[in-house]
mmCIF file of C-alpha atoms in Angstrom:
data_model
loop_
_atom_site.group_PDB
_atom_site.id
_atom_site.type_symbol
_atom_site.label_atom_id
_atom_site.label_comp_id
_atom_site.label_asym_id
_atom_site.label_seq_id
_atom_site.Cartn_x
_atom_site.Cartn_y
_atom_site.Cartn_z
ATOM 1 C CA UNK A 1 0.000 0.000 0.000
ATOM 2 C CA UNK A 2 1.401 3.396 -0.828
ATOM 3 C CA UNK A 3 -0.174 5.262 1.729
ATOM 4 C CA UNK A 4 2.641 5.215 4.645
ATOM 5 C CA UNK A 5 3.513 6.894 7.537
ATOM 6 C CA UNK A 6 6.298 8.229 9.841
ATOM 7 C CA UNK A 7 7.190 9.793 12.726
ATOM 8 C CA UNK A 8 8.298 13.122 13.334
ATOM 9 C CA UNK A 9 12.111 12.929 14.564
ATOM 10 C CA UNK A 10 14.982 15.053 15.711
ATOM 11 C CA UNK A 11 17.277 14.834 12.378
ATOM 12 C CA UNK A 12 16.840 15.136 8.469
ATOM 13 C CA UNK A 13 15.055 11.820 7.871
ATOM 14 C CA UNK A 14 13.528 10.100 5.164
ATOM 15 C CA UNK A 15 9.495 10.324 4.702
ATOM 16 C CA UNK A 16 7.416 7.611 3.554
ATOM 17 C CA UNK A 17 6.915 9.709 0.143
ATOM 18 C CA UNK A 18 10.669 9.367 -0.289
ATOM 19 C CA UNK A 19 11.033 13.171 0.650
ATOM 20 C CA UNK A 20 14.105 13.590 2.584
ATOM 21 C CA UNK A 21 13.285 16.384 5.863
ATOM 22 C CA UNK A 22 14.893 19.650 6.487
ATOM 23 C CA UNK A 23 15.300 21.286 10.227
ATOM 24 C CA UNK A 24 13.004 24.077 10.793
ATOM 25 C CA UNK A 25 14.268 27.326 11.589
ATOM 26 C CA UNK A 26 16.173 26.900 15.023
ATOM 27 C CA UNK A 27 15.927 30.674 15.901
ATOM 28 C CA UNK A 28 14.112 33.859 15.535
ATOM 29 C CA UNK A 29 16.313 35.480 13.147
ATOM 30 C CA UNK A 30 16.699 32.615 10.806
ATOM 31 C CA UNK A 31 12.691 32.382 10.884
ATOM 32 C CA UNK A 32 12.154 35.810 10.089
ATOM 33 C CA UNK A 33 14.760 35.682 7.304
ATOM 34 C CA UNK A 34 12.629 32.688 5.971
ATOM 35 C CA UNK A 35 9.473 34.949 6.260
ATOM 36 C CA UNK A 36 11.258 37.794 4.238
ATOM 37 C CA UNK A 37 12.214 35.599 1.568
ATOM 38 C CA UNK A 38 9.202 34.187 1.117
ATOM 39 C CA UNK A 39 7.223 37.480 1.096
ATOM 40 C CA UNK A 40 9.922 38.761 -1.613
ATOM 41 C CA UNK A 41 9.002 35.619 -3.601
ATOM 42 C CA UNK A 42 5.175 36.078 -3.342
ATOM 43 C CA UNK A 43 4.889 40.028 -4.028
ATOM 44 C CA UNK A 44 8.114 39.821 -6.712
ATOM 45 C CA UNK A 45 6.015 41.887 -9.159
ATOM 46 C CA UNK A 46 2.297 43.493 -9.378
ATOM 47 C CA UNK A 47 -0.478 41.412 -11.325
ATOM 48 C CA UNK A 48 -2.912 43.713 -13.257
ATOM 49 C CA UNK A 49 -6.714 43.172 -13.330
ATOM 50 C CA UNK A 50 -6.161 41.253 -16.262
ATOM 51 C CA UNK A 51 -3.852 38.883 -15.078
ATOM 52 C CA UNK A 52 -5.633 38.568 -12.297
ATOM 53 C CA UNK A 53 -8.999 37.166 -14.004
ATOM 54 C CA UNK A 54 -7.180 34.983 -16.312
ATOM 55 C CA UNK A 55 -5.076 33.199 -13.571
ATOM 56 C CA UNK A 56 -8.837 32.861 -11.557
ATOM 57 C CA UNK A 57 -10.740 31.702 -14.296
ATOM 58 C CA UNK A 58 -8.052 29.833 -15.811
ATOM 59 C CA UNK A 59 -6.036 28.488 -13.070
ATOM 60 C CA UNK A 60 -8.210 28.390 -10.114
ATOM 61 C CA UNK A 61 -10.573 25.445 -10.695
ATOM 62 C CA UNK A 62 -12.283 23.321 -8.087
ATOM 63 C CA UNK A 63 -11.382 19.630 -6.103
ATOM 64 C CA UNK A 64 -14.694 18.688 -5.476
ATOM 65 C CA UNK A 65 -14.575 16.996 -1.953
ATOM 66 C CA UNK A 66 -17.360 14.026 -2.651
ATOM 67 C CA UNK A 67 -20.204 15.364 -0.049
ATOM 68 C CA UNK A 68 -22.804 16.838 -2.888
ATOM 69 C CA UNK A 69 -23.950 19.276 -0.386
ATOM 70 C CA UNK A 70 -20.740 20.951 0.833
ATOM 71 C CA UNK A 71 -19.432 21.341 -3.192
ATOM 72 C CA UNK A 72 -22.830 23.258 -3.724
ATOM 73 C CA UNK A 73 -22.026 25.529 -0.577
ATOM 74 C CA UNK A 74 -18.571 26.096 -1.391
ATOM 75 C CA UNK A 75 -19.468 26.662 -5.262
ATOM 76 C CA UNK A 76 -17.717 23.927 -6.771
ATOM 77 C CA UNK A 77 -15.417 22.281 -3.837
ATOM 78 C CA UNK A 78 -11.852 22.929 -2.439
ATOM 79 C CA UNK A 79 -10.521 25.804 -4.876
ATOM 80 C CA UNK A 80 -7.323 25.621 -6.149
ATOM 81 C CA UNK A 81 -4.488 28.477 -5.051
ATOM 82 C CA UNK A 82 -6.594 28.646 -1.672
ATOM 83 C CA UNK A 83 -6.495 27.824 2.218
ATOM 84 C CA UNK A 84 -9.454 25.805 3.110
ATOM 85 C CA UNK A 85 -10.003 25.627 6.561
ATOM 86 C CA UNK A 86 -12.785 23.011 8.277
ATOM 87 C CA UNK A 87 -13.460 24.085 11.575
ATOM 88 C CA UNK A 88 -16.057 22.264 14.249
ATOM 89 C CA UNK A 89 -16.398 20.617 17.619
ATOM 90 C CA UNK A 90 -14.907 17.146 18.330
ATOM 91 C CA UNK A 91 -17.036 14.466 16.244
ATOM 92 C CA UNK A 92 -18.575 16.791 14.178
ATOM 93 C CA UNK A 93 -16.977 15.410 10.595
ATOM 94 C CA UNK A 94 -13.643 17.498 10.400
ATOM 95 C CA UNK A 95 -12.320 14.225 9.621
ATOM 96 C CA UNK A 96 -14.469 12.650 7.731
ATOM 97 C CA UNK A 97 -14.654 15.709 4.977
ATOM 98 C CA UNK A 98 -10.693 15.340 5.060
ATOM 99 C CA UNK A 99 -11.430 11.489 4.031
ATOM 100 C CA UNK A 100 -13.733 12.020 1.426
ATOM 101 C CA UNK A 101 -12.358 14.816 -0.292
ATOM 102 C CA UNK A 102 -8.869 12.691 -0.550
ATOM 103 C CA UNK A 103 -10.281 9.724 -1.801
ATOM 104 C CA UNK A 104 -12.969 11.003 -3.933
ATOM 105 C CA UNK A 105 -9.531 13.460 -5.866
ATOM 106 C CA UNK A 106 -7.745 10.253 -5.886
ATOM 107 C CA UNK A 107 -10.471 8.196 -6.880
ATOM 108 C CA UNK A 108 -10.743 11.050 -10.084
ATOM 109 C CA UNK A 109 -7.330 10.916 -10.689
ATOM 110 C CA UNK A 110 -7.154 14.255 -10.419
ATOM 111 C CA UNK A 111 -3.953 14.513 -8.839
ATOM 112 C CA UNK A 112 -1.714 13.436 -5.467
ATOM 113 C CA UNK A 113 -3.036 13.551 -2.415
ATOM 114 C CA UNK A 114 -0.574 14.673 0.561
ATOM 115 C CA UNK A 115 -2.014 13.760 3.740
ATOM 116 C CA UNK A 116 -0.204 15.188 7.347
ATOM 117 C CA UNK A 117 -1.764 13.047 10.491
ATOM 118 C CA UNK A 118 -1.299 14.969 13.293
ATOM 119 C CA UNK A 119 -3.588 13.004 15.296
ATOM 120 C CA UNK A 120 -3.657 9.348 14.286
ATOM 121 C CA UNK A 121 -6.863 10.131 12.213
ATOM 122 C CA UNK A 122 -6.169 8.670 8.847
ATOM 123 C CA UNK A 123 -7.924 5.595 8.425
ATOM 124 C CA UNK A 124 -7.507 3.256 5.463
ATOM 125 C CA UNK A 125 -10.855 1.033 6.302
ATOM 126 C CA UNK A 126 -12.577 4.537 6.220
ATOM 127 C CA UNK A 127 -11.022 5.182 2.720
ATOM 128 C CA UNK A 128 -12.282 1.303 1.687
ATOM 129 C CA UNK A 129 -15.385 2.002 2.553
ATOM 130 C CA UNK A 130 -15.541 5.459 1.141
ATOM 131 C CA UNK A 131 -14.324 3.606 -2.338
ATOM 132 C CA UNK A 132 -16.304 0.833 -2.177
ATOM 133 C CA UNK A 133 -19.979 2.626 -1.228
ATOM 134 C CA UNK A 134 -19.463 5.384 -3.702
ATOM 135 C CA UNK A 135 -17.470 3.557 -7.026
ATOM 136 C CA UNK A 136 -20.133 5.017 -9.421
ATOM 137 C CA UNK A 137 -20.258 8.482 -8.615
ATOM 138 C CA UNK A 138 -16.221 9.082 -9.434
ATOM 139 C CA UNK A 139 -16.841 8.599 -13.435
ATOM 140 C CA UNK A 140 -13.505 7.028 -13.939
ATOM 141 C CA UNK A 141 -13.641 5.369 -17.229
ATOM 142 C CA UNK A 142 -12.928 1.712 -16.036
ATOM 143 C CA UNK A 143 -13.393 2.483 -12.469
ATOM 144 C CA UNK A 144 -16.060 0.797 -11.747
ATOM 145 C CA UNK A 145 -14.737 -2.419 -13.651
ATOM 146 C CA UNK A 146 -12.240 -2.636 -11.115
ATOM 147 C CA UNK A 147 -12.598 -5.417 -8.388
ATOM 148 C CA UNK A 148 -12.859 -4.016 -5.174
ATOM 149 C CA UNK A 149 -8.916 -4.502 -4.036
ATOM 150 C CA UNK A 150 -8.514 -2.983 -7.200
ATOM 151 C CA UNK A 151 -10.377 0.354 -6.753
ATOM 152 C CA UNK A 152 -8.962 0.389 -2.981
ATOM 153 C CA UNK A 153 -5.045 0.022 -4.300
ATOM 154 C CA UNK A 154 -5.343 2.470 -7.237
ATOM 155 C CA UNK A 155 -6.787 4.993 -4.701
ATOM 156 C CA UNK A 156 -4.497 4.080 -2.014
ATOM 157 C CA UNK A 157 -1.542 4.984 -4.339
ATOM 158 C CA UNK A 158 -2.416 8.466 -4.804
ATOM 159 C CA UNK A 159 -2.896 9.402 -1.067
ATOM 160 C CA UNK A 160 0.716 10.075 0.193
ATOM 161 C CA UNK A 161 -0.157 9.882 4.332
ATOM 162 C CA UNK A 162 2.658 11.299 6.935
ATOM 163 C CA UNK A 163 2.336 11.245 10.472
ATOM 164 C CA UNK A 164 3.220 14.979 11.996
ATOM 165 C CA UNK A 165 3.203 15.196 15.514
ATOM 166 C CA UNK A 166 4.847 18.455 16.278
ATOM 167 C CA UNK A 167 5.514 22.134 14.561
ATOM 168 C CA UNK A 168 9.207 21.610 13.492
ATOM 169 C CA UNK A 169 8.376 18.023 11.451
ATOM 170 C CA UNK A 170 5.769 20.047 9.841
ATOM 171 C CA UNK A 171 8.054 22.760 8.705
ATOM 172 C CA UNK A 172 10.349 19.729 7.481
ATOM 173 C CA UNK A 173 7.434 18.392 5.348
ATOM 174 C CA UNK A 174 6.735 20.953 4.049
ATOM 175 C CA UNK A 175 10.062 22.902 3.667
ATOM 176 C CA UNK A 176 11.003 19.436 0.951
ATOM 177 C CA UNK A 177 7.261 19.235 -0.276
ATOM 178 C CA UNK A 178 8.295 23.007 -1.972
ATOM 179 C CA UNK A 179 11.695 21.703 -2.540
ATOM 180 C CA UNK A 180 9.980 18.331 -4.492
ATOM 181 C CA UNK A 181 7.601 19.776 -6.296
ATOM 182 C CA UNK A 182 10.156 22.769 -7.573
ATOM 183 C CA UNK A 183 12.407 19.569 -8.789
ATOM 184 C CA UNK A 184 9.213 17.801 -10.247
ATOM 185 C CA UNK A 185 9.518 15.093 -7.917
ATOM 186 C CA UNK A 186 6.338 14.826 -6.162
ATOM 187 C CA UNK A 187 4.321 12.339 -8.779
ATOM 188 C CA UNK A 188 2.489 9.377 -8.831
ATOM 189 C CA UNK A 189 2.412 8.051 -12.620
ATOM 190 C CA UNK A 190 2.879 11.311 -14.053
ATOM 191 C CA UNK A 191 0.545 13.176 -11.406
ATOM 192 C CA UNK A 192 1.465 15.596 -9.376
ATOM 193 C CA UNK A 193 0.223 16.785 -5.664
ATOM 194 C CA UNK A 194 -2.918 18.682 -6.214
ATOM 195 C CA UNK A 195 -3.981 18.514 -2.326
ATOM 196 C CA UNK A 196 -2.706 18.882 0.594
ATOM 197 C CA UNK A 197 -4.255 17.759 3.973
ATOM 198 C CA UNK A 198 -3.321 18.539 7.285
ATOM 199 C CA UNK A 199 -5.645 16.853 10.104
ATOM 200 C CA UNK A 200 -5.629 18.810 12.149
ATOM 201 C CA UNK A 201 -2.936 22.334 12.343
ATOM 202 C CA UNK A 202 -4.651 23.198 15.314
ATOM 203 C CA UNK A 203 -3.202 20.328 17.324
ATOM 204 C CA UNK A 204 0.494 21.615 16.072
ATOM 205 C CA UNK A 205 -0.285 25.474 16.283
ATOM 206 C CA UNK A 206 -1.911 25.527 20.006
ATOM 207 C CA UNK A 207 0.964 24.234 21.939
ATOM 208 C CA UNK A 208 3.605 26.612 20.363
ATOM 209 C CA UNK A 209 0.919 29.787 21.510
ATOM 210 C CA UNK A 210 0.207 29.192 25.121
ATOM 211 C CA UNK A 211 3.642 30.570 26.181
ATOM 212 C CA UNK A 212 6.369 27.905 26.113
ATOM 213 C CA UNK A 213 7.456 29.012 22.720
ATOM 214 C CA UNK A 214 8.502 32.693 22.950
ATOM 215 C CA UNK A 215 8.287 33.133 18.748
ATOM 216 C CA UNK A 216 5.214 30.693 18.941
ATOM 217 C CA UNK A 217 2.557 32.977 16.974
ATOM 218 C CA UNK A 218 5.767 34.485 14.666
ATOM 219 C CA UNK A 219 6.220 30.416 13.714
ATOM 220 C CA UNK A 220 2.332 30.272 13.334
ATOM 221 C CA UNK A 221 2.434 32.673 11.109
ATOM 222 C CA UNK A 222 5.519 31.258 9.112
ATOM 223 C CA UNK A 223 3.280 27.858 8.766
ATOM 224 C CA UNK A 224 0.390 29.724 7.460
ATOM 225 C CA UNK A 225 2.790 31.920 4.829
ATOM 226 C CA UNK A 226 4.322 28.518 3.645
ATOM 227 C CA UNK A 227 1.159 27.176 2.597
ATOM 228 C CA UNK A 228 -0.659 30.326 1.206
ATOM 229 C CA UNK A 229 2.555 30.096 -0.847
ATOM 230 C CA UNK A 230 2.317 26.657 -1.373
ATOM 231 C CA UNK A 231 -0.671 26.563 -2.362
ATOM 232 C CA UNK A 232 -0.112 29.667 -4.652
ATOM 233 C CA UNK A 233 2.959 29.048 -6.305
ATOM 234 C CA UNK A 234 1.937 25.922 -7.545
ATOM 235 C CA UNK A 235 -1.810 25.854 -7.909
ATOM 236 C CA UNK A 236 -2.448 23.321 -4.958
ATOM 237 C CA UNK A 237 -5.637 22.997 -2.657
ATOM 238 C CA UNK A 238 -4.686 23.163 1.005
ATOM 239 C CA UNK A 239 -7.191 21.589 3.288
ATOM 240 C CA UNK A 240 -6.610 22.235 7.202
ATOM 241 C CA UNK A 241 -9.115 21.390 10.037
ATOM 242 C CA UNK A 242 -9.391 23.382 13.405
ATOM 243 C CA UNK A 243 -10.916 22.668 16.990
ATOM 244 C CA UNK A 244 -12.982 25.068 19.041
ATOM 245 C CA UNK A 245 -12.688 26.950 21.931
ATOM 246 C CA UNK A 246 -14.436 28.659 24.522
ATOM 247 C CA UNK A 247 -15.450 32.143 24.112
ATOM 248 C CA UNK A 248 -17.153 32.546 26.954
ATOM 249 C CA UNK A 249 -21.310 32.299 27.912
ATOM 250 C CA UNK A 250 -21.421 28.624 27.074
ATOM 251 C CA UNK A 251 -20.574 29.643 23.226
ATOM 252 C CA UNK A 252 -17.554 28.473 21.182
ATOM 253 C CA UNK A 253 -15.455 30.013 18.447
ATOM 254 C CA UNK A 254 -12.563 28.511 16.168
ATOM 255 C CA UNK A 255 -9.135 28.150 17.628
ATOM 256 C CA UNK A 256 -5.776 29.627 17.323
ATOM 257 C CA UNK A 257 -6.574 33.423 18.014
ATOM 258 C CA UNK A 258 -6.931 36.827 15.905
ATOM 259 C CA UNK A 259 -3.701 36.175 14.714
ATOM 260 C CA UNK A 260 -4.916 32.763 12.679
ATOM 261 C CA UNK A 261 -8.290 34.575 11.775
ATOM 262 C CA UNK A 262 -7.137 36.138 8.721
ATOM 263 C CA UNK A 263 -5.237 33.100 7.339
ATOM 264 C CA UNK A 264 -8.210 30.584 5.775
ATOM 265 C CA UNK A 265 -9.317 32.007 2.304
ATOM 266 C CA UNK A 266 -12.638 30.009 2.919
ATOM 267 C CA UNK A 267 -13.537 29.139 6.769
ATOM 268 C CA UNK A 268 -16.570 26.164 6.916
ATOM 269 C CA UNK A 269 -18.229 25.284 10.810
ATOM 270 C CA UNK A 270 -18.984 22.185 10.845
ATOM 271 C CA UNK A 271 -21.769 20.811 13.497
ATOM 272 C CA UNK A 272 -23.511 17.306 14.234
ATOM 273 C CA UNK A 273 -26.505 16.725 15.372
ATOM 274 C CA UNK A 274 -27.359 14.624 18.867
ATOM 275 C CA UNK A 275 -26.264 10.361 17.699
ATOM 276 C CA UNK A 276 -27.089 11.300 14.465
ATOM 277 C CA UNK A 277 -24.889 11.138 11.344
ATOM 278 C CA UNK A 278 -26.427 14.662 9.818
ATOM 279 C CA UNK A 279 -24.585 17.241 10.513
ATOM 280 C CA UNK A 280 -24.715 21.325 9.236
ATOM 281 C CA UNK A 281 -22.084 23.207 7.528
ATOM 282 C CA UNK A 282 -22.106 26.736 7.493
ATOM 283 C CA UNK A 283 -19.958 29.391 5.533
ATOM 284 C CA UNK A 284 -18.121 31.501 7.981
ATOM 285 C CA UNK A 285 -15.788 33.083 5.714
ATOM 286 C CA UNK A 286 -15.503 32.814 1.443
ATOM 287 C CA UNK A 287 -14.022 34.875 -0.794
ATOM 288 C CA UNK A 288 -16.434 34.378 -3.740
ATOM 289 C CA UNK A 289 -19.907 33.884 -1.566
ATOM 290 C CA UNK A 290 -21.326 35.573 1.453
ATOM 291 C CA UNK A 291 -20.945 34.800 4.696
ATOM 292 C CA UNK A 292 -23.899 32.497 6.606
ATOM 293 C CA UNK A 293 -25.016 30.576 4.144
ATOM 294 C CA UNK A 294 -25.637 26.643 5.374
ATOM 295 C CA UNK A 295 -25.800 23.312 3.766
ATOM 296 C CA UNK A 296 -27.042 19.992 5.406
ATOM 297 C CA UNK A 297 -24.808 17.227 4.669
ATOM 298 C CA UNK A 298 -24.878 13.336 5.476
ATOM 299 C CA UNK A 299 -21.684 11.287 6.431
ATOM 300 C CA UNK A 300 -22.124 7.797 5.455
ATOM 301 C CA UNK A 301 -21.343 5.405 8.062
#
């Protein structure tokens, strides 16, 4: 199975996608150097209204994530070039959104699928039965001629899964992700990473911002730069989940601060109703489509 996984560690190691890991910045200075750079390479030269249009229309199409209901909502799906974030309380289908939309883009072969467990959450019987339940609504040409080990293994192959337990691996990953896909590397048969999944950034970002990391929101803010980029430079969908938090009066709100607000080009609450497998998903944020707007949505179980 190509899916694998690995452990964050202390020294330049080898991933399961055969990407060899970088150190994260070590210090303050050497971050914010990183954060220059990067903002140099992002605002290089102005675009024109022109240039903009053409690279939205053009460039900027959508990875449908599998769940009718949230496509319609979002106006397509995941859209390319953007910052996705999924945002709910625990068991409310963060998750499960993360599983469909990489196996129903795999499934389309519309690309790689990078997958960064921070919590032990990726499930490959979840991804079977995803496959299996829902063969005829990927169109594949020859898809649905497949056995069933068939279907599961072709899928499988596209979804590159890494285990990230803490904020420095995850600057590694993705430090020689950029690296990969500037060499080409980064391919499965001739397809390159189209998505990128991390489940969930709130479970690296919230330890480094409760004060043992003095530079803990300025490395926040480096993660969330190195995606926008990522995702930017090369025309990838970036998927992230988020817990809540208390914001007082018995009412919750998204995690990660002010600071993080800003970052998500679309921002989707997700909520469940009482032993039930419907759940609600409403738009908190979009760039294209107002705020507010709600979907129902069923996760199969």
């Amino acid at each position: 199975m190509a899916a694998t996984r690995g452990g964050s560690g202390g020294g330049a190691t080898t991933s399961g996608c055969g990407l060899k890991r970088r150190y994260a910045p070590q210090d303050h200075e050497e971050m914010m150097n990183e954060d220059q750079s990067s903002t140099e390479d992002q605002c290089g030269r102005f675009w024109n209204g022109i240039e903009l249009l053409k690279d939205a229309t053009e460039k900027k199409h959508f990875l449908p994530t599998g769940l009718e209901s949230i496509d319609t909502l979002l106006g397509g799906g995941l859209r390319q070039g953007q910052l996705t974030e999924i945002t709910g309380p625990s068991s409310s289908g963060k998750t499960q959104i993360c599983l469909h939309s990489a196996s129903n883009v795999a499934a389309k072969q519309m690309g790689v699928v990078m997958y960064l467990d921070t919590s032990n959450s990726f499930s490959p019987s979840r991804v079977a039965t995803i496959i299996y339940g829902a063969s005829d609504q990927f169109g594949q040409r020859g898809f649905e001629l497949q056995s069933k080990d068939a279907r599961f293994k072709s899928v499988m192959r596209s979804i590159i899964c890494e285990s990230v337990f803490d904020i420095f691996a995850l600057f590694e990953v993705l430090h020689q992700l950029e690296v990969s896909l500037l060499n080409d590397k980064v391919n499965n048969g001739g397809s390159k990473v189209c998505l990128v999944i991390i489940d969930s950034i709130s479970s690296l970002l919230a330890p480094i911002i409760g004060g043992k990391y003095p530079q803990g929101r300025s490395m926040m803010i480096s993660v969330a730069m190195i995606l926008k980029k990522l995702a930017n430079d090369h025309n990838l969908t970036v998927l992230v989940t988020n817990h809540m938090v208390s914001a007082g009066n018995g009412a919750v709100k998204p995690a990660l601060g002010e600071s993080w607000k800003a970052v998500p080009h679309v921002r989707l609450v997700i909520s469940c109703e009482c032993e039930s497998n419907i759940c609600m998903a409403t738009v908190l944020k979009h760039t294209l489509l107002a705020s507010g707007r709600t979907a129902k949505f069923v996760v199969p179980s």
